[in-house]
mmCIF file of C-alpha atoms in Angstrom:
data_model
loop_
_atom_site.group_PDB
_atom_site.id
_atom_site.type_symbol
_atom_site.label_atom_id
_atom_site.label_comp_id
_atom_site.label_asym_id
_atom_site.label_seq_id
_atom_site.Cartn_x
_atom_site.Cartn_y
_atom_site.Cartn_z
ATOM 1 C CA UNK A 1 110.148 112.322 144.473
ATOM 2 C CA UNK A 2 109.790 108.547 144.222
ATOM 3 C CA UNK A 3 112.618 107.984 141.771
ATOM 4 C CA UNK A 4 110.228 106.186 139.369
ATOM 5 C CA UNK A 5 109.589 107.760 135.930
ATOM 6 C CA UNK A 6 106.005 108.686 135.240
ATOM 7 C CA UNK A 7 105.883 106.364 132.221
ATOM 8 C CA UNK A 8 107.009 103.395 134.317
ATOM 9 C CA UNK A 9 104.318 104.116 136.851
ATOM 10 C CA UNK A 10 101.696 103.705 134.153
ATOM 11 C CA UNK A 11 101.200 107.413 133.418
ATOM 12 C CA UNK A 12 102.384 109.949 130.926
ATOM 13 C CA UNK A 13 103.715 112.461 133.386
ATOM 14 C CA UNK A 14 100.640 114.643 132.961
ATOM 15 C CA UNK A 15 97.524 114.644 135.065
ATOM 16 C CA UNK A 16 94.423 113.370 133.309
ATOM 17 C CA UNK A 17 92.014 115.927 132.026
ATOM 18 C CA UNK A 18 89.246 116.732 134.518
ATOM 19 C CA UNK A 19 86.597 115.146 132.298
ATOM 20 C CA UNK A 20 88.584 112.037 131.303
ATOM 21 C CA UNK A 21 86.845 109.624 133.680
ATOM 22 C CA UNK A 22 83.475 111.123 132.891
ATOM 23 C CA UNK A 23 84.157 110.752 129.168
ATOM 24 C CA UNK A 24 85.082 107.083 129.558
ATOM 25 C CA UNK A 25 81.918 106.413 131.541
ATOM 26 C CA UNK A 26 79.864 108.176 128.872
ATOM 27 C CA UNK A 27 81.359 105.995 126.139
ATOM 28 C CA UNK A 28 80.618 102.814 128.095
ATOM 29 C CA UNK A 29 77.079 103.973 128.785
ATOM 30 C CA UNK A 30 76.540 104.941 125.138
ATOM 31 C CA UNK A 31 77.279 101.357 124.104
ATOM 32 C CA UNK A 32 73.868 100.407 125.508
ATOM 33 C CA UNK A 33 72.189 102.641 122.947
ATOM 34 C CA UNK A 34 72.798 100.431 119.945
ATOM 35 C CA UNK A 35 70.180 99.592 117.336
ATOM 36 C CA UNK A 36 69.475 96.131 118.766
ATOM 37 C CA UNK A 37 68.730 97.482 122.238
ATOM 38 C CA UNK A 38 66.656 100.329 120.828
ATOM 39 C CA UNK A 39 64.463 97.825 118.975
ATOM 40 C CA UNK A 40 64.044 95.863 122.202
ATOM 41 C CA UNK A 41 63.029 99.053 124.026
ATOM 42 C CA UNK A 42 60.507 99.843 121.289
ATOM 43 C CA UNK A 43 58.992 96.400 121.801
ATOM 44 C CA UNK A 44 58.695 96.996 125.542
ATOM 45 C CA UNK A 45 57.039 100.379 124.969
ATOM 46 C CA UNK A 46 54.613 98.816 122.491
ATOM 47 C CA UNK A 47 53.185 96.432 125.122
ATOM 48 C CA UNK A 48 50.927 98.915 126.971
ATOM 49 C CA UNK A 49 49.994 100.583 123.689
ATOM 50 C CA UNK A 50 49.032 97.225 122.195
ATOM 51 C CA UNK A 51 46.880 96.353 125.226
ATOM 52 C CA UNK A 52 45.117 99.724 125.024
ATOM 53 C CA UNK A 53 44.378 99.306 121.319
ATOM 54 C CA UNK A 54 43.161 95.727 121.722
ATOM 55 C CA UNK A 55 40.779 96.547 124.575
ATOM 56 C CA UNK A 56 39.564 99.901 123.217
ATOM 57 C CA UNK A 57 35.809 100.226 122.740
ATOM 58 C CA UNK A 58 35.206 97.024 124.661
ATOM 59 C CA UNK A 59 37.696 95.064 122.567
ATOM 60 C CA UNK A 60 35.367 94.293 119.671
ATOM 61 C CA UNK A 61 35.791 97.246 117.328
ATOM 62 C CA UNK A 62 37.372 95.995 114.048
ATOM 63 C CA UNK A 63 39.244 99.262 113.460
ATOM 64 C CA UNK A 64 40.862 99.267 116.901
ATOM 65 C CA UNK A 65 41.678 95.576 116.520
ATOM 66 C CA UNK A 66 43.407 96.354 113.213
ATOM 67 C CA UNK A 67 45.569 98.976 114.936
ATOM 68 C CA UNK A 68 46.314 96.492 117.706
ATOM 69 C CA UNK A 69 47.395 93.966 115.071
ATOM 70 C CA UNK A 70 49.720 96.567 113.531
ATOM 71 C CA UNK A 71 51.367 97.167 116.929
ATOM 72 C CA UNK A 72 51.690 93.407 117.484
ATOM 73 C CA UNK A 73 53.193 92.941 114.007
ATOM 74 C CA UNK A 74 55.788 95.657 114.634
ATOM 75 C CA UNK A 75 56.706 93.981 117.917
ATOM 76 C CA UNK A 76 57.152 90.608 116.194
ATOM 77 C CA UNK A 77 59.267 92.159 113.430
ATOM 78 C CA UNK A 78 61.557 93.931 115.905
ATOM 79 C CA UNK A 79 61.931 90.609 117.731
ATOM 80 C CA UNK A 80 63.341 89.080 114.554
ATOM 81 C CA UNK A 81 65.724 91.916 113.784
ATOM 82 C CA UNK A 82 67.124 92.869 117.191
ATOM 83 C CA UNK A 83 68.607 89.442 117.896
ATOM 84 C CA UNK A 84 69.991 89.147 114.365
ATOM 85 C CA UNK A 85 71.600 92.590 114.528
ATOM 86 C CA UNK A 86 73.048 91.950 117.991
ATOM 87 C CA UNK A 87 74.733 88.721 116.869
ATOM 88 C CA UNK A 88 75.837 89.945 113.444
ATOM 89 C CA UNK A 89 77.383 93.235 114.557
ATOM 90 C CA UNK A 90 78.545 92.152 118.030
ATOM 91 C CA UNK A 91 76.006 94.356 119.804
ATOM 92 C CA UNK A 92 75.193 91.862 122.553
ATOM 93 C CA UNK A 93 74.922 93.566 125.957
ATOM 94 C CA UNK A 94 73.835 92.476 129.436
ATOM 95 C CA UNK A 95 70.801 94.733 129.075
ATOM 96 C CA UNK A 96 69.815 93.022 125.828
ATOM 97 C CA UNK A 97 70.218 89.553 127.326
ATOM 98 C CA UNK A 98 67.743 90.451 130.065
ATOM 99 C CA UNK A 99 65.375 92.812 128.265
ATOM 100 C CA UNK A 100 64.933 90.832 125.037
ATOM 101 C CA UNK A 101 63.266 87.726 126.549
ATOM 102 C CA UNK A 102 61.219 89.955 128.872
ATOM 103 C CA UNK A 103 59.932 91.941 125.887
ATOM 104 C CA UNK A 104 59.127 88.740 123.988
ATOM 105 C CA UNK A 105 57.122 87.233 126.837
ATOM 106 C CA UNK A 106 55.461 90.551 127.697
ATOM 107 C CA UNK A 107 53.964 91.132 124.234
ATOM 108 C CA UNK A 108 52.933 87.501 123.732
ATOM 109 C CA UNK A 109 51.644 87.103 127.286
ATOM 110 C CA UNK A 110 49.609 90.306 127.186
ATOM 111 C CA UNK A 111 48.074 89.297 123.851
ATOM 112 C CA UNK A 112 47.078 85.835 125.098
ATOM 113 C CA UNK A 113 45.645 87.113 128.388
ATOM 114 C CA UNK A 114 43.661 89.884 126.680
ATOM 115 C CA UNK A 115 42.276 87.519 124.038
ATOM 116 C CA UNK A 116 41.192 85.039 126.715
ATOM 117 C CA UNK A 117 39.686 87.837 128.811
ATOM 118 C CA UNK A 118 37.678 88.954 125.765
ATOM 119 C CA UNK A 119 36.481 85.374 125.253
ATOM 120 C CA UNK A 120 38.196 84.942 121.878
ATOM 121 C CA UNK A 121 40.669 82.327 123.086
ATOM 122 C CA UNK A 122 40.147 79.540 125.654
ATOM 123 C CA UNK A 123 41.994 80.114 128.916
ATOM 124 C CA UNK A 124 43.542 76.661 128.755
ATOM 125 C CA UNK A 125 45.385 77.646 125.556
ATOM 126 C CA UNK A 126 46.798 80.712 127.287
ATOM 127 C CA UNK A 127 47.723 78.557 130.281
ATOM 128 C CA UNK A 128 49.537 75.951 128.173
ATOM 129 C CA UNK A 129 51.583 78.518 126.229
ATOM 130 C CA UNK A 130 52.482 80.735 129.173
ATOM 131 C CA UNK A 131 53.106 77.741 131.425
ATOM 132 C CA UNK A 132 55.487 76.280 128.884
ATOM 133 C CA UNK A 133 57.398 79.549 128.486
ATOM 134 C CA UNK A 134 57.756 80.023 132.237
ATOM 135 C CA UNK A 135 58.694 76.378 132.761
ATOM 136 C CA UNK A 136 61.400 76.394 130.097
ATOM 137 C CA UNK A 137 62.849 79.628 131.471
ATOM 138 C CA UNK A 138 63.124 78.067 134.939
ATOM 139 C CA UNK A 139 64.535 74.901 133.376
ATOM 140 C CA UNK A 140 67.306 76.867 131.676
ATOM 141 C CA UNK A 141 68.313 78.361 135.029
ATOM 142 C CA UNK A 142 68.213 74.894 136.613
ATOM 143 C CA UNK A 143 70.858 73.516 134.246
ATOM 144 C CA UNK A 144 72.787 76.697 133.455
ATOM 145 C CA UNK A 145 75.791 75.545 135.531
ATOM 146 C CA UNK A 146 76.176 72.581 133.170
ATOM 147 C CA UNK A 147 75.638 74.429 129.912
ATOM 148 C CA UNK A 148 73.145 76.310 127.749
ATOM 149 C CA UNK A 149 70.240 74.639 125.953
ATOM 150 C CA UNK A 150 70.394 76.043 122.403
ATOM 151 C CA UNK A 151 67.304 77.223 120.563
ATOM 152 C CA UNK A 152 66.118 74.443 118.279
ATOM 153 C CA UNK A 153 64.542 74.627 114.838
ATOM 154 C CA UNK A 154 61.329 73.381 116.397
ATOM 155 C CA UNK A 155 61.462 76.217 118.904
ATOM 156 C CA UNK A 156 61.764 78.743 116.096
ATOM 157 C CA UNK A 157 58.818 77.167 114.275
ATOM 158 C CA UNK A 158 56.860 77.303 117.535
ATOM 159 C CA UNK A 159 57.554 81.023 117.861
ATOM 160 C CA UNK A 160 56.502 81.629 114.252
ATOM 161 C CA UNK A 161 53.299 79.617 114.691
ATOM 162 C CA UNK A 162 52.430 81.369 117.936
ATOM 163 C CA UNK A 163 53.024 84.826 116.463
ATOM 164 C CA UNK A 164 50.967 84.036 113.357
ATOM 165 C CA UNK A 165 48.094 82.481 115.318
ATOM 166 C CA UNK A 166 47.904 85.246 117.913
ATOM 167 C CA UNK A 167 48.085 87.880 115.173
ATOM 168 C CA UNK A 168 45.128 86.241 113.409
ATOM 169 C CA UNK A 169 43.145 86.185 116.648
ATOM 170 C CA UNK A 170 43.879 89.863 117.265
ATOM 171 C CA UNK A 171 42.244 90.713 113.943
ATOM 172 C CA UNK A 172 38.442 90.582 113.843
ATOM 173 C CA UNK A 173 38.299 87.737 111.317
ATOM 174 C CA UNK A 174 35.141 85.968 110.210
ATOM 175 C CA UNK A 175 34.227 83.104 107.901
ATOM 176 C CA UNK A 176 36.943 80.797 106.507
ATOM 177 C CA UNK A 177 39.744 82.938 107.949
ATOM 178 C CA UNK A 178 38.307 82.512 111.438
ATOM 179 C CA UNK A 179 38.331 78.758 110.887
ATOM 180 C CA UNK A 180 41.880 78.888 109.551
ATOM 181 C CA UNK A 181 43.143 80.747 112.607
ATOM 182 C CA UNK A 182 41.752 77.972 114.818
ATOM 183 C CA UNK A 183 43.920 75.407 113.049
ATOM 184 C CA UNK A 184 46.978 77.676 113.090
ATOM 185 C CA UNK A 185 46.539 78.069 116.845
ATOM 186 C CA UNK A 186 46.103 74.297 117.190
ATOM 187 C CA UNK A 187 49.429 73.824 115.381
ATOM 188 C CA UNK A 188 51.035 76.419 117.672
ATOM 189 C CA UNK A 189 49.796 74.584 120.778
ATOM 190 C CA UNK A 190 51.082 71.228 119.486
ATOM 191 C CA UNK A 191 54.506 72.739 118.717
ATOM 192 C CA UNK A 192 54.495 74.430 122.126
ATOM 193 C CA UNK A 193 53.975 71.120 123.920
ATOM 194 C CA UNK A 194 56.303 69.035 121.717
ATOM 195 C CA UNK A 195 59.200 71.492 121.847
ATOM 196 C CA UNK A 196 58.664 71.922 125.587
ATOM 197 C CA UNK A 197 59.043 68.171 126.116
ATOM 198 C CA UNK A 198 62.163 68.192 123.932
ATOM 199 C CA UNK A 199 63.687 70.974 126.054
ATOM 200 C CA UNK A 200 62.995 68.901 129.170
ATOM 201 C CA UNK A 201 64.759 65.921 127.567
ATOM 202 C CA UNK A 202 67.763 68.078 126.647
ATOM 203 C CA UNK A 203 67.915 69.531 130.150
ATOM 204 C CA UNK A 204 67.896 66.079 131.768
ATOM 205 C CA UNK A 205 70.643 64.823 129.438
ATOM 206 C CA UNK A 206 72.713 67.978 129.992
ATOM 207 C CA UNK A 207 72.415 67.687 133.777
ATOM 208 C CA UNK A 208 73.341 63.992 133.770
ATOM 209 C CA UNK A 209 76.431 64.707 131.678
ATOM 210 C CA UNK A 210 77.381 67.563 133.960
ATOM 211 C CA UNK A 211 77.023 65.459 137.102
ATOM 212 C CA UNK A 212 79.027 62.649 135.475
ATOM 213 C CA UNK A 213 81.799 65.094 134.575
ATOM 214 C CA UNK A 214 81.865 66.424 138.136
ATOM 215 C CA UNK A 215 82.135 62.904 139.559
ATOM 216 C CA UNK A 216 84.927 62.070 137.124
ATOM 217 C CA UNK A 217 86.811 65.237 138.081
ATOM 218 C CA UNK A 218 86.766 64.225 141.725
#
């Protein structure tokens, strides 16, 4: 006997059911399985399938390329919806924060590398796009203690241009459409470089403000 009522000690006077802790853990774990995270997982699973379809039969069969385009299109569509659903319905999780950008870069990176390996896309284009994405990711971590660099409208246009251009290169296009895809990719590269430079500018400004605030606080 402690002389303290069970209710005052934070209990109800009854021992918890044997499966209470297990049930709570199950509920917390189930929260990961929301629609936004499931779409992200689908995109991750699509990456190896997309690579297989793109490189099947030597990588030049129009039918296989069409299937590869379909897989790429599904991945791009899920990229649009998973983030929107997560923000709209408060489904943001730590898993989603990590897995979503990985899935984005995995599908785009695999497409660019495969297209360059097949000779459809110059390696320097792949290098510029992937270098920019890696550089901006590292830049965000460099200034994260001072704040977050928000996604800009130019960045969203860049993503749209890249997805459209890569999708057109995945398809076995000929004639005017093949010429059109060249110019769409050129636009994507320009937006990639311009928005990358803008992110660098924002990061420098953000870091300077953060350092100034730290000095003022001292």
